[in-house]
Each structure stands twice: as structure tokens, then as C-alpha cells.
């Protein structure tokens, strides 16, 4: 790589750069130096606190825990363990035996020899009473109702159904099939035939009279009216009536102007 001659390889900065660089050096550089000073002071204070406060307190805590608190806890735990083993445990066992022979055993004996036989007797009595009640209900209600349904209500219902079928359903079905259905078909056919007859006897002649008689007659009457009445009336109105009305309006206007004051 060839070196460029001095003064020709690097372009010179514009004059405006000098005006920008001077305020930057005057304003930014002091704040930057102040920030670096604050950072150094902070690091020194942190190192001093760590070396003079945190590390001694940590060493003191570990020493107290290892050489004071742990031996003290072990020394205090032995009397507590001995007290629990030779005082509290015998008292607990004594209370458990006392509760077992004073409360639990009497309750078990009471349940086994008093409450359980009474409960079994009550259950047996309740079961026997239920069975007796079911037997009485079956004998007094279910069997008579079944007998009444089987030998009274069922034959009566079948008889009523057979009577209704013979006296009502069969006659109605026969009347519908052999009377109402043919009558309906006959009425429908009569209505259709009447409509067709009226159509050919009334509608078709009226339509023919309207199309071939009334329509040409109406056209002829309209043409005659226009030729003989409307055209002469328009001519008379345009020739005589409108000029006479205009002359009358002019005469009235002249008279009004003549007699108008001022």
C-alpha cells in the first residue's frame, strides 16, 4: 500500500468543526471528568465498606454461629431431650393408659354389650314391623285393587270400548266412507261443473260482447264526440269566447283606471 504525500491524502476539516469542537471541550469535558471522579469515589467507598464493614461482620457472624450458638444449642438440647424422655414421655404414657381404661374401654364395653344389642333389637323390630306393614298393605290394598282391576275394571273397559266401536266408530267410519266421501266428491264435481258452465255461459259471452261490441262502440262514440262536439267547442272558445273575455278584461281595466283617484 503506497503512502500518500502529506497534505493530499486526508481532507482538511471544514471551519465549522472548530466552532463545534470548542464548545464541546468547554462544556462536555468538565462533566465527563466529574463523572469519572464520582465513579472512582463510588468504587473507593464500596471497597472501603466491603473491607471495613461487610467482611468483618460476616466473619463475626460465622464465628458466633460456629463457636457460640451451635455449642449453646447442643448444650441446651440435652436437658430438653432428657426432660422429654424421662418426664414428658412417662406422663404421656400414663395419661394414655388412664384415658384407655377410664374412657375408651368403658365406651367400647358400652357399645359392645349395650348399644349394639339394643340397635340390633331395634333394627329387627323395625324390619319385622316393615314386613308386617308390607304384608298388610298387600293383603288389604294391593290384592283387592288388582282383583278389582282384573275382574271388574278391565272387563268393563273392554265392554265400553267394544260398545263405542260398534255404536260410534263403525257407523261414523261407514258414514264417512259411503256417504260423506261420495257426497264431497259430488259437491266438488258439481262446483267444478257449475263454474265451467257459468264460465262458458256468462264470462265468455260477456268477454265477447265487451271485446267485439262495447269496445268498437266506445271507440266510435269517442271519435264522434271528439269530431262533433269537442273540436267545434274548442274552435268556438278560441274564436269567440276567449276574445270576448279579453275585451271584457280590457274594458274593465280602462274603467278602473278612469275612475281611480289621483
Short mmCIF file of C-alpha atoms in Angstrom, two decimals:
data_model
loop_
_atom_site.label_atom_id
_atom_site.label_comp_id
_atom_site.label_asym_id
_atom_site.label_seq_id
_atom_site.Cartn_x
_atom_site.Cartn_y
_atom_site.Cartn_z
CA UNK A 1 0.00 0.00 0.00
CA UNK A 2 1.56 3.26 -1.06
CA UNK A 3 1.61 6.17 1.34
CA UNK A 4 0.05 9.39 0.20
CA UNK A 5 2.08 12.57 0.25
CA UNK A 6 1.42 14.85 3.23
CA UNK A 7 -1.36 17.30 2.78
CA UNK A 8 -3.01 15.33 -0.04
CA UNK A 9 -4.36 12.02 1.44
CA UNK A 10 -6.60 13.26 4.34
CA UNK A 11 -9.10 16.09 3.70
CA UNK A 12 -8.89 19.06 5.99
CA UNK A 13 -11.86 19.60 8.35
CA UNK A 14 -14.21 22.43 7.48
CA UNK A 15 -14.02 25.64 9.51
CA UNK A 16 -17.35 24.88 11.21
CA UNK A 17 -15.77 21.85 13.00
CA UNK A 18 -13.51 24.17 15.01
CA UNK A 19 -16.54 26.15 16.25
CA UNK A 20 -18.28 22.90 17.28
CA UNK A 21 -15.18 21.38 18.94
CA UNK A 22 -14.50 24.38 21.21
CA UNK A 23 -17.97 24.36 22.97
CA UNK A 24 -17.70 20.55 23.26
CA UNK A 25 -14.34 20.85 25.03
CA UNK A 26 -15.60 23.67 27.26
CA UNK A 27 -18.99 22.08 28.25
CA UNK A 28 -18.78 18.29 27.84
CA UNK A 29 -15.23 17.68 29.10
CA UNK A 30 -15.80 19.05 32.67
CA UNK A 31 -18.95 16.92 33.10
CA UNK A 32 -17.10 13.86 31.80
CA UNK A 33 -14.21 14.44 34.27
CA UNK A 34 -16.74 14.98 37.10
CA UNK A 35 -18.49 11.70 36.20
CA UNK A 36 -15.18 9.78 36.18
CA UNK A 37 -14.37 11.30 39.61
CA UNK A 38 -17.80 10.23 41.01
CA UNK A 39 -17.26 6.68 39.65
CA UNK A 40 -13.80 6.44 41.27
CA UNK A 41 -15.11 7.79 44.59
CA UNK A 42 -18.02 5.29 44.46
CA UNK A 43 -15.68 2.39 43.84
CA UNK A 44 -13.44 3.53 46.71
CA UNK A 45 -16.38 3.85 49.08
CA UNK A 46 -17.69 0.42 48.03
CA UNK A 47 -14.30 -1.20 48.59
CA UNK A 48 -13.96 0.54 51.99
CA UNK A 49 -17.46 -0.57 53.13
CA UNK A 50 -16.82 -4.13 51.93
CA UNK A 51 -13.39 -4.30 53.59
CA UNK A 52 -14.24 -2.47 56.83
CA UNK A 53 -17.91 -3.44 57.46
CA UNK A 54 -19.25 -6.34 55.39
CA UNK A 55 -16.31 -8.75 55.67
CA UNK A 56 -15.75 -8.19 59.44
CA UNK A 57 -19.48 -8.60 60.13
CA UNK A 58 -19.59 -11.79 58.05
CA UNK A 59 -16.53 -13.20 59.84
CA UNK A 60 -18.06 -12.24 63.21
CA UNK A 61 -21.35 -13.90 62.32
CA UNK A 62 -19.71 -17.14 61.18
CA UNK A 63 -17.53 -17.20 64.33
CA UNK A 64 -20.51 -16.61 66.65
CA UNK A 65 -22.57 -19.27 64.85
CA UNK A 66 -19.81 -21.88 64.88
CA UNK A 67 -18.23 -21.31 68.34
CA UNK A 68 -21.13 -19.89 70.39
CA UNK A 69 -24.62 -20.58 69.06
CA UNK A 70 -24.09 -24.19 67.93
CA UNK A 71 -22.43 -25.33 71.21
CA UNK A 72 -25.06 -23.41 73.22
CA UNK A 73 -27.88 -25.09 71.26
CA UNK A 74 -26.30 -28.51 71.76
CA UNK A 75 -25.83 -27.81 75.48
CA UNK A 76 -29.47 -26.71 75.85
CA UNK A 77 -30.84 -29.58 73.72
CA UNK A 78 -29.56 -32.30 76.09
CA UNK A 79 -31.62 -31.16 79.15
CA UNK A 80 -34.69 -30.68 76.93
CA UNK A 81 -34.25 -34.19 75.47
CA UNK A 82 -33.72 -35.69 78.90
CA UNK A 83 -36.79 -33.85 80.23
CA UNK A 84 -38.92 -35.07 77.34
CA UNK A 85 -37.61 -38.63 77.60
CA UNK A 86 -37.81 -39.15 81.36
CA UNK A 87 -40.62 -36.71 82.33
CA UNK A 88 -42.98 -35.91 79.44
CA UNK A 89 -42.96 -39.40 77.88
CA UNK A 90 -43.92 -41.23 81.15
CA UNK A 91 -46.61 -38.59 81.79
CA UNK A 92 -47.97 -39.09 78.23
CA UNK A 93 -47.96 -42.86 78.59
CA UNK A 94 -49.73 -42.57 81.95
CA UNK A 95 -52.38 -40.25 80.51
CA UNK A 96 -52.86 -42.61 77.53
CA UNK A 97 -53.34 -45.60 79.86
CA UNK A 98 -55.66 -43.58 82.06
CA UNK A 99 -57.77 -42.49 79.06
CA UNK A 100 -57.78 -46.04 77.70
CA UNK A 101 -59.02 -47.63 80.94
CA UNK A 102 -61.21 -44.76 82.12
CA UNK A 103 -62.82 -43.59 78.85
CA UNK A 104 -62.10 -45.80 75.84
CA UNK A 105 -62.57 -49.24 77.43
CA UNK A 106 -65.92 -48.32 79.12
CA UNK A 107 -67.17 -46.84 75.83
CA UNK A 108 -66.15 -49.99 73.92
CA UNK A 109 -67.85 -52.23 76.50
CA UNK A 110 -70.92 -49.97 76.46
CA UNK A 111 -71.11 -50.22 72.66
CA UNK A 112 -70.42 -53.96 72.56
CA UNK A 113 -72.77 -55.15 75.33
CA UNK A 114 -75.45 -52.40 75.48
CA UNK A 115 -75.78 -50.17 72.41
CA UNK A 116 -75.10 -52.85 69.79
CA UNK A 117 -77.71 -55.36 71.17
CA UNK A 118 -80.22 -52.52 71.53
CA UNK A 119 -79.51 -51.38 67.95
CA UNK A 120 -79.81 -54.95 66.63
CA UNK A 121 -83.08 -55.44 68.52
CA UNK A 122 -84.42 -52.11 67.24
CA UNK A 123 -83.37 -52.99 63.68
CA UNK A 124 -85.01 -56.42 63.91
CA UNK A 125 -88.22 -54.86 65.31
CA UNK A 126 -88.14 -52.21 62.55
CA UNK A 127 -87.59 -54.90 59.89
CA UNK A 128 -90.42 -57.06 61.31
CA UNK A 129 -92.74 -54.05 61.50
CA UNK A 130 -91.90 -53.12 57.89
CA UNK A 131 -92.51 -56.67 56.68
CA UNK A 132 -95.82 -56.80 58.60
CA UNK A 133 -96.86 -53.42 57.20
CA UNK A 134 -95.99 -54.51 53.67
CA UNK A 135 -97.96 -57.73 54.18
CA UNK A 136 -100.99 -55.79 55.47
CA UNK A 137 -100.76 -53.32 52.59
CA UNK A 138 -100.51 -56.17 50.10
CA UNK A 139 -103.44 -58.07 51.64
CA UNK A 140 -105.68 -55.06 52.30
CA UNK A 141 -104.90 -52.81 49.30
CA UNK A 142 -102.78 -54.33 46.53
CA UNK A 143 -104.59 -57.68 46.18
CA UNK A 144 -108.13 -56.17 46.29
CA UNK A 145 -107.14 -53.41 43.81
CA UNK A 146 -105.57 -56.00 41.49
CA UNK A 147 -108.66 -58.21 41.77
CA UNK A 148 -110.98 -55.24 41.11
CA UNK A 149 -108.88 -54.19 38.09
CA UNK A 150 -108.64 -57.72 36.72
CA UNK A 151 -112.25 -58.83 37.20
CA UNK A 152 -114.12 -55.52 37.25
CA UNK A 153 -112.47 -52.50 35.61
CA UNK A 154 -110.70 -54.33 32.76
CA UNK A 155 -113.80 -56.24 31.52
CA UNK A 156 -115.90 -53.08 31.96
CA UNK A 157 -113.36 -51.04 29.97
CA UNK A 158 -113.23 -53.67 27.23
CA UNK A 159 -117.04 -53.72 27.10
CA UNK A 160 -117.16 -49.93 26.88
CA UNK A 161 -114.55 -49.93 24.12
CA UNK A 162 -116.42 -52.63 22.19
CA UNK A 163 -119.72 -50.73 22.62
CA UNK A 164 -118.16 -47.44 21.46
CA UNK A 165 -116.60 -49.21 18.49
CA UNK A 166 -119.85 -50.87 17.46
CA UNK A 167 -122.18 -47.91 18.17
CA UNK A 168 -119.96 -44.94 17.29
CA UNK A 169 -116.73 -45.72 15.45
CA UNK A 170 -118.09 -48.25 12.94
CA UNK A 171 -121.16 -46.11 11.98
CA UNK A 172 -119.02 -43.00 11.68
CA UNK A 173 -116.45 -44.81 9.54
CA UNK A 174 -119.23 -46.28 7.37
CA UNK A 175 -120.92 -42.87 7.03
CA UNK A 176 -117.59 -41.20 6.16
CA UNK A 177 -116.67 -43.87 3.63
CA UNK A 178 -120.03 -44.40 1.93
CA UNK A 179 -121.86 -41.07 2.45
CA UNK A 180 -119.57 -38.15 3.22
CA UNK A 181 -116.77 -39.11 0.80
CA UNK A 182 -119.09 -39.62 -2.24
CA UNK A 183 -121.07 -36.52 -1.24
CA UNK A 184 -117.85 -34.48 -1.03
CA UNK A 185 -116.72 -35.77 -4.42
CA UNK A 186 -120.16 -34.98 -5.86
CA UNK A 187 -120.12 -31.46 -4.39
CA UNK A 188 -116.63 -30.87 -5.70
CA UNK A 189 -117.57 -32.12 -9.17
CA UNK A 190 -120.83 -30.06 -9.11
CA UNK A 191 -118.91 -26.94 -8.04
CA UNK A 192 -116.37 -27.50 -10.82
CA UNK A 193 -119.09 -28.19 -13.40
CA UNK A 194 -121.11 -25.15 -12.28
CA UNK A 195 -118.02 -22.99 -12.55
CA UNK A 196 -117.25 -24.26 -16.03
CA UNK A 197 -120.89 -23.80 -17.13
CA UNK A 198 -121.02 -20.26 -15.72
CA UNK A 199 -117.67 -19.54 -17.38
CA UNK A 200 -118.91 -20.63 -20.81
CA UNK A 201 -122.45 -19.23 -20.41
CA UNK A 202 -121.65 -15.88 -18.75
CA UNK A 203 -117.97 -14.98 -18.81
CA UNK A 204 -117.24 -15.95 -22.42
CA UNK A 205 -120.31 -14.12 -23.88
CA UNK A 206 -119.63 -11.04 -21.69
CA UNK A 207 -115.99 -11.05 -22.76
CA UNK A 208 -117.03 -11.38 -26.45
CA UNK A 209 -119.64 -8.60 -26.13
CA UNK A 210 -117.05 -6.33 -24.42
CA UNK A 211 -114.33 -7.09 -26.97
CA UNK A 212 -116.38 -7.12 -30.21
CA UNK A 213 -119.32 -4.79 -29.39
CA UNK A 214 -118.65 -2.44 -26.48
CA UNK A 215 -115.00 -1.65 -27.34
CA UNK A 216 -115.67 -0.70 -31.03
CA UNK A 217 -118.82 1.18 -29.95
CA UNK A 218 -116.82 3.10 -27.32
CA UNK A 219 -114.13 3.97 -29.85
CA UNK A 220 -116.82 5.17 -32.28
CA UNK A 221 -118.55 7.25 -29.59
CA UNK A 222 -115.20 8.76 -28.53
CA UNK A 223 -114.28 9.61 -32.15
CA UNK A 224 -117.78 11.11 -32.77
CA UNK A 225 -117.55 13.16 -29.57
CA UNK A 226 -114.12 14.46 -30.47
CA UNK A 227 -115.17 15.31 -34.04
CA UNK A 228 -118.71 16.67 -33.49
CA UNK A 229 -118.54 18.20 -30.03
CA UNK A 230 -115.00 18.71 -28.66
CA UNK A 231 -113.40 20.17 -31.84
CA UNK A 232 -116.28 22.69 -32.53
CA UNK A 233 -116.34 23.65 -28.84
CA UNK A 234 -112.58 24.33 -28.85
CA UNK A 235 -112.95 26.34 -32.10
CA UNK A 236 -115.86 28.41 -30.69
CA UNK A 237 -113.93 29.04 -27.48
CA UNK A 238 -110.75 30.07 -29.32
CA UNK A 239 -112.66 32.19 -31.88
CA UNK A 240 -115.39 33.91 -29.81
CA UNK A 241 -115.23 33.23 -26.07
CA UNK A 242 -111.55 34.00 -25.43
CA UNK A 243 -111.54 37.29 -27.48
CA UNK A 244 -114.78 38.42 -25.76
CA UNK A 245 -113.23 37.64 -22.32
CA UNK A 246 -110.05 39.51 -23.25
CA UNK A 247 -112.07 42.52 -24.48
CA UNK A 248 -114.12 42.50 -21.27
CA UNK A 249 -110.94 42.44 -19.17
CA UNK A 250 -109.55 45.38 -21.18
CA UNK A 251 -112.80 47.40 -20.76
CA UNK A 252 -112.85 46.72 -17.02
CA UNK A 253 -109.21 47.76 -16.71
CA UNK A 254 -109.92 51.04 -18.64
CA UNK A 255 -112.94 51.80 -16.46
CA UNK A 256 -110.92 51.07 -13.31
CA UNK A 257 -108.12 53.41 -14.47
CA UNK A 258 -110.64 56.11 -15.42
CA UNK A 259 -112.34 56.14 -12.02
CA UNK A 260 -109.19 55.57 -9.97
CA UNK A 261 -108.48 58.69 -7.83
CA UNK A 262 -105.25 60.64 -8.36
#
